[in-house]
Amino acid sequence: MRSLEFKVMDAKEKKLRELLQGCGRVAVGFSGGVDSTLLLRVAVDVLGRANVLALIADTPSLPRKEFAEALRLAASMGAECVVIDPDELSDPAYAANPADRCYFCKKHLFSLIARVAAEKGFTTVLDGNNADDSGDYRPGRRAALELGVKSPLMEAGLTKTEIRALSARAGLPTADKPAMACLASRIPYGTPVTAEVLGQVERAEDALRAAGFVQCRVRHHGDVARIEVPVAELPRLLAEGLREEVVRAVKAAGYRYVTLDLQGYRMGSMNEKLADQK
C-alpha cells in the first residue's frame, strides 16, 4: 500500500473504533474468517473482554476444521465464546435451496444470536460484512437488516484488502486466509441441501487441500464433482500422479465422476446462472 492508502485505511480504522464505542455490549457472529476475526479483535480492544461475546454456529455448512479454528481464535483473543446450533436444515425453505437460500440461513442464525445475546445481557449484534459486500449478491444481508444487525466494517467503509492489511498489522493469523464461503454455496440452486451432501463436499475439498490446493472449490452436481482451482494451478493438478490421486480421493468422498472447470476458481460461480437469467 502507498502512504495515501495507509492514511485512508487508518481513518477508516479510527471510524470503526468510534462505531464500536457506541455499541455498548456486543455479540459478534463469528466464523473465524478474515472479516469477523478482525472485528472481534478490535471489539475486544475497544470495549474490553467483558463486553464482547463471540457466537459460533455449529452447522453442517461450516467445515469441521473451520469450526475448530474459530473456537481456537476466539479463545486466543480472550472473548467469551458460545456455540449455537441454528438448525437451518430443519427449515424447508432453506433446505429447498432457492436463490435466496442465504436469507433463510441468516434469518435462523441472527434470530438465535440475538436471543442468546439478550439472555446474556449483550445489547448489539454485529456481523463481519465489509464494504465490498455491498456490491455482491447477498440475500442474507436482508435478514441481517430486518433483525437490526450492525455491520461496523461496512459502515466504516473497510474493504477486504484493507481488512487484510489491518489484520497483518495486528498479527492476526487470518490476514492471508483464503475466502471460505459456507459449504452450501457449492450446491446449485434448486438442488436440496442435506447434511449428507454437505459432508460429501467437505470430504472432497479436504482431499484437495491435503494435496496442496489452498484455494479450491468442489461444486456439487449430483454424482459429478466440478473442481475449481486457480488457473495458474491447473497444470499442477493435471500432472501425472497428482491427477490420479485427486480423482481417487474425490471419488472416495462419494462422487462417480470428477471434472475440472477450465475457467478456474472464481468466487460465487453458482450465481452465474442468476446473472444469465437477468
mmCIF file of C-alpha atoms in Angstrom:
data_model
loop_
_atom_site.group_PDB
_atom_site.id
_atom_site.type_symbol
_atom_site.label_atom_id
_atom_site.label_comp_id
_atom_site.label_asym_id
_atom_site.label_seq_id
_atom_site.Cartn_x
_atom_site.Cartn_y
_atom_site.Cartn_z
ATOM 1 C CA MET A 1 0.000 0.000 0.000
ATOM 2 C CA ARG A 2 1.103 3.564 -0.695
ATOM 3 C CA SER A 3 1.237 6.193 2.037
ATOM 4 C CA LEU A 4 -2.056 7.792 0.978
ATOM 5 C CA GLU A 5 -3.780 4.397 1.018
ATOM 6 C CA PHE A 6 -2.468 3.795 4.542
ATOM 7 C CA LYS A 7 -3.839 7.167 5.669
ATOM 8 C CA VAL A 8 -7.258 6.323 4.236
ATOM 9 C CA MET A 9 -7.177 2.898 5.878
ATOM 10 C CA ASP A 10 -6.132 4.386 9.227
ATOM 11 C CA ALA A 11 -9.013 6.867 9.051
ATOM 12 C CA LYS A 12 -11.414 4.004 8.425
ATOM 13 C CA GLU A 13 -9.982 2.033 11.331
ATOM 14 C CA LYS A 14 -10.479 5.066 13.577
ATOM 15 C CA LYS A 15 -14.096 5.273 12.430
ATOM 16 C CA LEU A 16 -14.529 1.550 13.153
ATOM 17 C CA ARG A 17 -13.333 2.071 16.709
ATOM 18 C CA GLU A 18 -15.658 5.030 17.156
ATOM 19 C CA LEU A 19 -18.600 2.991 15.873
ATOM 20 C CA LEU A 20 -17.823 0.183 18.295
ATOM 21 C CA GLN A 21 -17.548 2.574 21.225
ATOM 22 C CA GLY A 22 -21.201 3.483 20.671
ATOM 23 C CA CYS A 23 -22.433 -0.122 20.566
ATOM 24 C CA GLY A 24 -22.433 -0.991 24.262
ATOM 25 C CA ARG A 25 -22.021 -4.729 24.925
ATOM 26 C CA VAL A 26 -21.737 -6.567 21.619
ATOM 27 C CA ALA A 27 -22.354 -10.089 20.334
ATOM 28 C CA VAL A 28 -20.302 -10.917 17.244
ATOM 29 C CA GLY A 29 -21.414 -13.559 14.766
ATOM 30 C CA PHE A 30 -18.025 -15.255 14.480
ATOM 31 C CA SER A 31 -16.829 -17.682 11.800
ATOM 32 C CA GLY A 32 -13.066 -17.388 12.148
ATOM 33 C CA GLY A 33 -12.812 -15.791 8.695
ATOM 34 C CA VAL A 34 -10.776 -12.721 7.794
ATOM 35 C CA ASP A 35 -13.547 -10.202 8.466
ATOM 36 C CA SER A 36 -15.117 -11.496 11.674
ATOM 37 C CA THR A 37 -11.686 -12.155 13.196
ATOM 38 C CA LEU A 38 -10.576 -8.550 12.757
ATOM 39 C CA LEU A 39 -13.954 -7.334 14.002
ATOM 40 C CA LEU A 40 -13.729 -9.476 17.132
ATOM 41 C CA ARG A 41 -10.149 -8.385 17.803
ATOM 42 C CA VAL A 42 -10.941 -4.678 17.507
ATOM 43 C CA ALA A 43 -14.143 -5.065 19.545
ATOM 44 C CA VAL A 44 -12.185 -6.670 22.386
ATOM 45 C CA ASP A 45 -9.554 -3.916 22.172
ATOM 46 C CA VAL A 46 -12.131 -1.124 22.241
ATOM 47 C CA LEU A 47 -14.779 -2.494 24.600
ATOM 48 C CA GLY A 48 -12.878 -4.947 26.776
ATOM 49 C CA ARG A 49 -13.335 -8.700 27.042
ATOM 50 C CA ALA A 50 -16.279 -8.498 29.423
ATOM 51 C CA ASN A 51 -18.307 -6.574 26.864
ATOM 52 C CA VAL A 52 -17.761 -8.845 23.850
ATOM 53 C CA LEU A 53 -19.394 -12.191 23.133
ATOM 54 C CA ALA A 54 -18.401 -14.410 20.194
ATOM 55 C CA LEU A 55 -21.114 -16.718 18.889
ATOM 56 C CA ILE A 56 -20.064 -19.575 16.617
ATOM 57 C CA ALA A 57 -22.601 -21.599 14.646
ATOM 58 C CA ASP A 58 -22.035 -25.343 14.778
ATOM 59 C CA THR A 59 -23.664 -26.255 11.483
ATOM 60 C CA PRO A 60 -23.008 -28.842 8.744
ATOM 61 C CA SER A 61 -22.367 -25.987 6.303
ATOM 62 C CA LEU A 62 -19.228 -24.982 8.242
ATOM 63 C CA PRO A 63 -16.277 -27.362 7.668
ATOM 64 C CA ARG A 64 -15.160 -29.088 10.861
ATOM 65 C CA LYS A 65 -11.630 -27.719 10.523
ATOM 66 C CA GLU A 66 -13.012 -24.184 10.227
ATOM 67 C CA PHE A 67 -15.223 -24.718 13.269
ATOM 68 C CA ALA A 68 -12.263 -25.906 15.362
ATOM 69 C CA GLU A 69 -10.138 -22.984 14.163
ATOM 70 C CA ALA A 70 -12.891 -20.482 15.015
ATOM 71 C CA LEU A 71 -13.036 -21.830 18.565
ATOM 72 C CA ARG A 72 -9.257 -21.550 18.882
ATOM 73 C CA LEU A 73 -9.182 -17.997 17.514
ATOM 74 C CA ALA A 74 -11.951 -16.761 19.796
ATOM 75 C CA ALA A 75 -10.170 -18.231 22.811
ATOM 76 C CA SER A 76 -6.858 -16.651 21.765
ATOM 77 C CA MET A 77 -8.469 -13.200 21.772
ATOM 78 C CA GLY A 78 -9.963 -13.689 25.210
ATOM 79 C CA ALA A 79 -13.571 -13.245 24.188
ATOM 80 C CA GLU A 80 -16.303 -15.276 25.819
ATOM 81 C CA CYS A 81 -17.443 -17.809 23.249
ATOM 82 C CA VAL A 82 -20.792 -19.567 22.911
ATOM 83 C CA VAL A 83 -21.521 -22.317 20.386
ATOM 84 C CA ILE A 84 -25.017 -22.252 18.915
ATOM 85 C CA ASP A 85 -26.971 -24.540 16.600
ATOM 86 C CA PRO A 86 -29.167 -22.556 14.183
ATOM 87 C CA ASP A 87 -30.600 -25.831 12.792
ATOM 88 C CA GLU A 88 -31.252 -24.265 9.392
ATOM 89 C CA LEU A 89 -31.614 -27.651 7.691
ATOM 90 C CA SER A 90 -34.890 -28.167 9.554
ATOM 91 C CA ASP A 91 -36.386 -25.240 7.616
ATOM 92 C CA PRO A 92 -37.886 -26.483 4.310
ATOM 93 C CA ALA A 93 -37.439 -23.009 2.821
ATOM 94 C CA TYR A 94 -33.679 -23.261 3.370
ATOM 95 C CA ALA A 95 -33.280 -26.943 2.542
ATOM 96 C CA ALA A 96 -35.030 -26.479 -0.825
ATOM 97 C CA ASN A 97 -32.077 -24.261 -1.780
ATOM 98 C CA PRO A 98 -33.798 -21.361 -3.569
ATOM 99 C CA ALA A 99 -31.755 -18.479 -4.966
ATOM 100 C CA ASP A 100 -32.324 -16.594 -1.695
ATOM 101 C CA ARG A 101 -31.249 -19.543 0.471
ATOM 102 C CA CYS A 102 -28.857 -17.279 2.387
ATOM 103 C CA TYR A 103 -31.785 -15.180 3.561
ATOM 104 C CA PHE A 104 -33.316 -18.121 5.406
ATOM 105 C CA CYS A 105 -29.933 -19.202 6.751
ATOM 106 C CA LYS A 106 -29.143 -15.772 8.178
ATOM 107 C CA LYS A 107 -32.675 -15.396 9.495
ATOM 108 C CA HIS A 108 -32.187 -18.532 11.605
ATOM 109 C CA LEU A 109 -28.659 -17.602 12.606
ATOM 110 C CA PHE A 110 -29.179 -13.997 13.630
ATOM 111 C CA SER A 111 -32.504 -14.675 15.347
ATOM 112 C CA LEU A 112 -30.742 -17.217 17.553
ATOM 113 C CA ILE A 113 -27.719 -14.962 18.096
ATOM 114 C CA ALA A 114 -29.988 -12.081 19.141
ATOM 115 C CA ARG A 115 -31.885 -14.313 21.569
ATOM 116 C CA VAL A 116 -28.751 -15.761 23.181
ATOM 117 C CA ALA A 117 -27.110 -12.335 23.311
ATOM 118 C CA ALA A 118 -30.128 -10.778 25.040
ATOM 119 C CA GLU A 119 -30.238 -13.591 27.592
ATOM 120 C CA LYS A 120 -26.602 -12.892 28.478
ATOM 121 C CA GLY A 121 -27.007 -9.110 28.615
ATOM 122 C CA PHE A 122 -25.425 -8.152 25.288
ATOM 123 C CA THR A 123 -27.321 -5.380 23.559
ATOM 124 C CA THR A 124 -25.993 -5.188 19.986
ATOM 125 C CA VAL A 125 -25.432 -7.925 17.375
ATOM 126 C CA LEU A 126 -22.603 -7.422 14.875
ATOM 127 C CA ASP A 127 -21.644 -9.219 11.687
ATOM 128 C CA GLY A 128 -18.487 -9.138 9.547
ATOM 129 C CA ASN A 129 -19.867 -7.727 6.306
ATOM 130 C CA ASN A 130 -17.402 -5.328 4.698
ATOM 131 C CA ALA A 131 -17.643 -2.510 2.153
ATOM 132 C CA ASP A 132 -17.024 -4.861 -0.791
ATOM 133 C CA ASP A 133 -20.069 -6.930 0.158
ATOM 134 C CA SER A 134 -22.460 -4.114 -0.691
ATOM 135 C CA GLY A 135 -21.961 -4.775 -4.402
ATOM 136 C CA ASP A 136 -22.307 -8.561 -4.222
ATOM 137 C CA TYR A 137 -25.390 -10.790 -4.347
ATOM 138 C CA ARG A 138 -26.025 -11.375 -0.644
ATOM 139 C CA PRO A 139 -29.671 -12.082 0.242
ATOM 140 C CA GLY A 140 -28.534 -12.830 3.789
ATOM 141 C CA ARG A 141 -27.873 -9.139 4.186
ATOM 142 C CA ARG A 142 -31.629 -8.512 4.027
ATOM 143 C CA ALA A 143 -32.204 -10.792 7.015
ATOM 144 C CA ALA A 144 -29.484 -9.002 8.984
ATOM 145 C CA LEU A 145 -31.062 -5.630 8.291
ATOM 146 C CA GLU A 146 -34.540 -6.881 9.266
ATOM 147 C CA LEU A 147 -33.170 -8.076 12.600
ATOM 148 C CA GLY A 148 -31.203 -4.919 13.362
ATOM 149 C CA VAL A 149 -27.759 -6.485 12.990
ATOM 150 C CA LYS A 150 -24.997 -3.900 12.600
ATOM 151 C CA SER A 151 -22.073 -4.198 10.166
ATOM 152 C CA PRO A 152 -19.388 -1.843 11.528
ATOM 153 C CA LEU A 153 -16.724 -2.888 8.989
ATOM 154 C CA MET A 154 -19.111 -1.928 6.206
ATOM 155 C CA GLU A 155 -20.169 1.280 7.971
ATOM 156 C CA ALA A 156 -16.520 2.254 8.342
ATOM 157 C CA GLY A 157 -16.005 1.667 4.616
ATOM 158 C CA LEU A 158 -13.331 -1.000 5.101
ATOM 159 C CA THR A 159 -12.656 -3.163 2.050
ATOM 160 C CA LYS A 160 -11.354 -6.730 2.086
ATOM 161 C CA THR A 161 -7.883 -5.544 1.049
ATOM 162 C CA GLU A 162 -7.800 -3.047 3.915
ATOM 163 C CA ILE A 163 -9.091 -5.633 6.373
ATOM 164 C CA ARG A 164 -6.298 -7.997 5.361
ATOM 165 C CA ALA A 165 -3.737 -5.199 5.789
ATOM 166 C CA LEU A 166 -5.082 -4.282 9.243
ATOM 167 C CA SER A 167 -5.122 -7.954 10.195
ATOM 168 C CA ALA A 168 -1.473 -8.324 9.177
ATOM 169 C CA ARG A 169 -0.559 -5.242 11.188
ATOM 170 C CA ALA A 170 -2.359 -6.698 14.211
ATOM 171 C CA GLY A 171 -0.540 -10.008 13.788
ATOM 172 C CA LEU A 172 -3.711 -11.979 13.137
ATOM 173 C CA PRO A 173 -3.195 -15.401 11.513
ATOM 174 C CA THR A 174 -6.167 -14.794 9.220
ATOM 175 C CA ALA A 175 -4.544 -11.904 7.309
ATOM 176 C CA ASP A 176 -3.888 -14.033 4.230
ATOM 177 C CA LYS A 177 -6.536 -16.680 4.817
ATOM 178 C CA PRO A 178 -8.380 -17.673 1.615
ATOM 179 C CA ALA A 179 -12.067 -16.818 1.289
ATOM 180 C CA MET A 180 -14.252 -19.576 2.725
ATOM 181 C CA ALA A 181 -17.956 -19.399 1.904
ATOM 182 C CA CYS A 182 -20.316 -21.899 3.523
ATOM 183 C CA LEU A 183 -20.409 -25.390 2.014
ATOM 184 C CA ALA A 184 -23.989 -24.879 0.811
ATOM 185 C CA SER A 185 -22.621 -22.418 -1.754
ATOM 186 C CA ARG A 186 -21.207 -25.419 -3.653
ATOM 187 C CA ILE A 187 -24.693 -26.756 -4.412
ATOM 188 C CA PRO A 188 -26.685 -25.472 -7.428
ATOM 189 C CA TYR A 189 -29.838 -23.550 -6.567
ATOM 190 C CA GLY A 190 -32.821 -25.899 -6.652
ATOM 191 C CA THR A 191 -30.808 -28.928 -5.543
ATOM 192 C CA PRO A 192 -31.799 -29.728 -1.945
ATOM 193 C CA VAL A 193 -29.250 -29.035 0.769
ATOM 194 C CA THR A 194 -28.716 -32.037 3.057
ATOM 195 C CA ALA A 195 -26.173 -32.897 5.712
ATOM 196 C CA GLU A 196 -25.045 -35.809 3.547
ATOM 197 C CA VAL A 197 -24.282 -33.618 0.510
ATOM 198 C CA LEU A 198 -22.514 -31.028 2.660
ATOM 199 C CA GLY A 199 -20.361 -33.774 4.164
ATOM 200 C CA GLN A 200 -19.554 -35.107 0.710
ATOM 201 C CA VAL A 201 -18.390 -31.687 -0.480
ATOM 202 C CA GLU A 202 -16.346 -31.186 2.688
ATOM 203 C CA ARG A 203 -14.521 -34.514 2.286
ATOM 204 C CA ALA A 204 -13.714 -33.772 -1.350
ATOM 205 C CA GLU A 205 -12.382 -30.294 -0.568
ATOM 206 C CA ASP A 206 -10.356 -31.646 2.356
ATOM 207 C CA ALA A 207 -8.701 -34.020 -0.110
ATOM 208 C CA LEU A 208 -7.804 -31.147 -2.441
ATOM 209 C CA ARG A 209 -6.333 -29.099 0.393
ATOM 210 C CA ALA A 210 -4.350 -32.107 1.556
ATOM 211 C CA ALA A 211 -2.905 -32.176 -1.969
ATOM 212 C CA GLY A 212 -1.773 -28.569 -1.541
ATOM 213 C CA PHE A 213 -4.591 -26.607 -3.190
ATOM 214 C CA VAL A 214 -5.245 -23.849 -0.673
ATOM 215 C CA GLN A 215 -7.873 -22.003 -2.732
ATOM 216 C CA CYS A 216 -10.283 -24.529 -4.194
ATOM 217 C CA ARG A 217 -13.939 -25.432 -4.544
ATOM 218 C CA VAL A 218 -15.785 -28.651 -5.291
ATOM 219 C CA ARG A 219 -19.096 -27.749 -6.914
ATOM 220 C CA HIS A 220 -21.706 -30.455 -6.414
ATOM 221 C CA HIS A 221 -23.691 -31.589 -9.466
ATOM 222 C CA GLY A 222 -25.287 -34.848 -8.328
ATOM 223 C CA ASP A 223 -22.742 -37.601 -8.886
ATOM 224 C CA VAL A 224 -20.407 -35.136 -10.685
ATOM 225 C CA ALA A 225 -17.796 -33.091 -8.829
ATOM 226 C CA ARG A 226 -16.728 -29.920 -10.654
ATOM 227 C CA ILE A 227 -13.357 -28.843 -9.282
ATOM 228 C CA GLU A 228 -12.251 -25.205 -9.303
ATOM 229 C CA VAL A 229 -8.660 -24.218 -8.571
ATOM 230 C CA PRO A 230 -6.836 -21.029 -9.648
ATOM 231 C CA VAL A 231 -5.946 -21.091 -13.345
ATOM 232 C CA ALA A 232 -2.249 -20.954 -12.508
ATOM 233 C CA GLU A 233 -2.594 -24.246 -10.621
ATOM 234 C CA LEU A 234 -4.393 -26.164 -13.376
ATOM 235 C CA PRO A 235 -1.150 -27.658 -14.786
ATOM 236 C CA ARG A 236 -0.109 -28.963 -11.373
ATOM 237 C CA LEU A 237 -3.470 -30.634 -10.789
ATOM 238 C CA LEU A 238 -3.290 -32.265 -14.217
ATOM 239 C CA ALA A 239 0.250 -33.535 -13.673
ATOM 240 C CA GLU A 240 0.606 -37.288 -13.898
ATOM 241 C CA GLY A 241 0.396 -38.835 -10.464
ATOM 242 C CA LEU A 242 -1.368 -35.979 -8.671
ATOM 243 C CA ARG A 243 -4.293 -36.088 -11.082
ATOM 244 C CA GLU A 244 -4.910 -39.765 -10.296
ATOM 245 C CA GLU A 245 -4.536 -39.085 -6.570
ATOM 246 C CA VAL A 246 -7.146 -36.315 -6.678
ATOM 247 C CA VAL A 247 -9.555 -38.439 -8.729
ATOM 248 C CA ARG A 248 -9.299 -41.305 -6.261
ATOM 249 C CA ALA A 249 -9.816 -39.044 -3.256
ATOM 250 C CA VAL A 250 -12.805 -37.181 -4.716
ATOM 251 C CA LYS A 251 -14.430 -40.442 -5.763
ATOM 252 C CA ALA A 252 -13.825 -41.777 -2.255
ATOM 253 C CA ALA A 253 -15.778 -38.748 -0.984
ATOM 254 C CA GLY A 254 -18.819 -40.077 -2.855
ATOM 255 C CA TYR A 255 -18.653 -38.818 -6.444
ATOM 256 C CA ARG A 256 -18.834 -41.026 -9.525
ATOM 257 C CA TYR A 257 -17.345 -38.501 -11.966
ATOM 258 C CA VAL A 258 -14.598 -35.931 -11.356
ATOM 259 C CA THR A 259 -14.339 -32.922 -13.682
ATOM 260 C CA LEU A 260 -12.086 -29.858 -13.785
ATOM 261 C CA ASP A 261 -13.501 -26.392 -14.543
ATOM 262 C CA LEU A 262 -11.137 -24.856 -17.098
ATOM 263 C CA GLN A 263 -12.253 -21.337 -16.136
ATOM 264 C CA GLY A 264 -10.568 -21.899 -12.794
ATOM 265 C CA TYR A 265 -11.606 -20.808 -9.320
ATOM 266 C CA ARG A 266 -13.947 -17.840 -9.111
ATOM 267 C CA MET A 267 -15.988 -16.661 -6.178
ATOM 268 C CA GLY A 268 -19.720 -17.309 -6.418
ATOM 269 C CA SER A 269 -19.672 -19.280 -9.650
ATOM 270 C CA MET A 270 -23.041 -20.784 -8.728
ATOM 271 C CA ASN A 271 -24.504 -17.273 -9.097
ATOM 272 C CA GLU A 272 -23.534 -17.090 -12.771
ATOM 273 C CA LYS A 273 -26.814 -18.731 -13.756
ATOM 274 C CA LEU A 274 -28.722 -15.994 -11.897
ATOM 275 C CA ALA A 275 -26.864 -13.339 -13.897
ATOM 276 C CA ASP A 276 -27.716 -15.166 -17.139
ATOM 277 C CA GLN A 277 -31.416 -15.067 -16.223
ATOM 278 C CA LYS A 278 -31.495 -11.284 -15.788
#
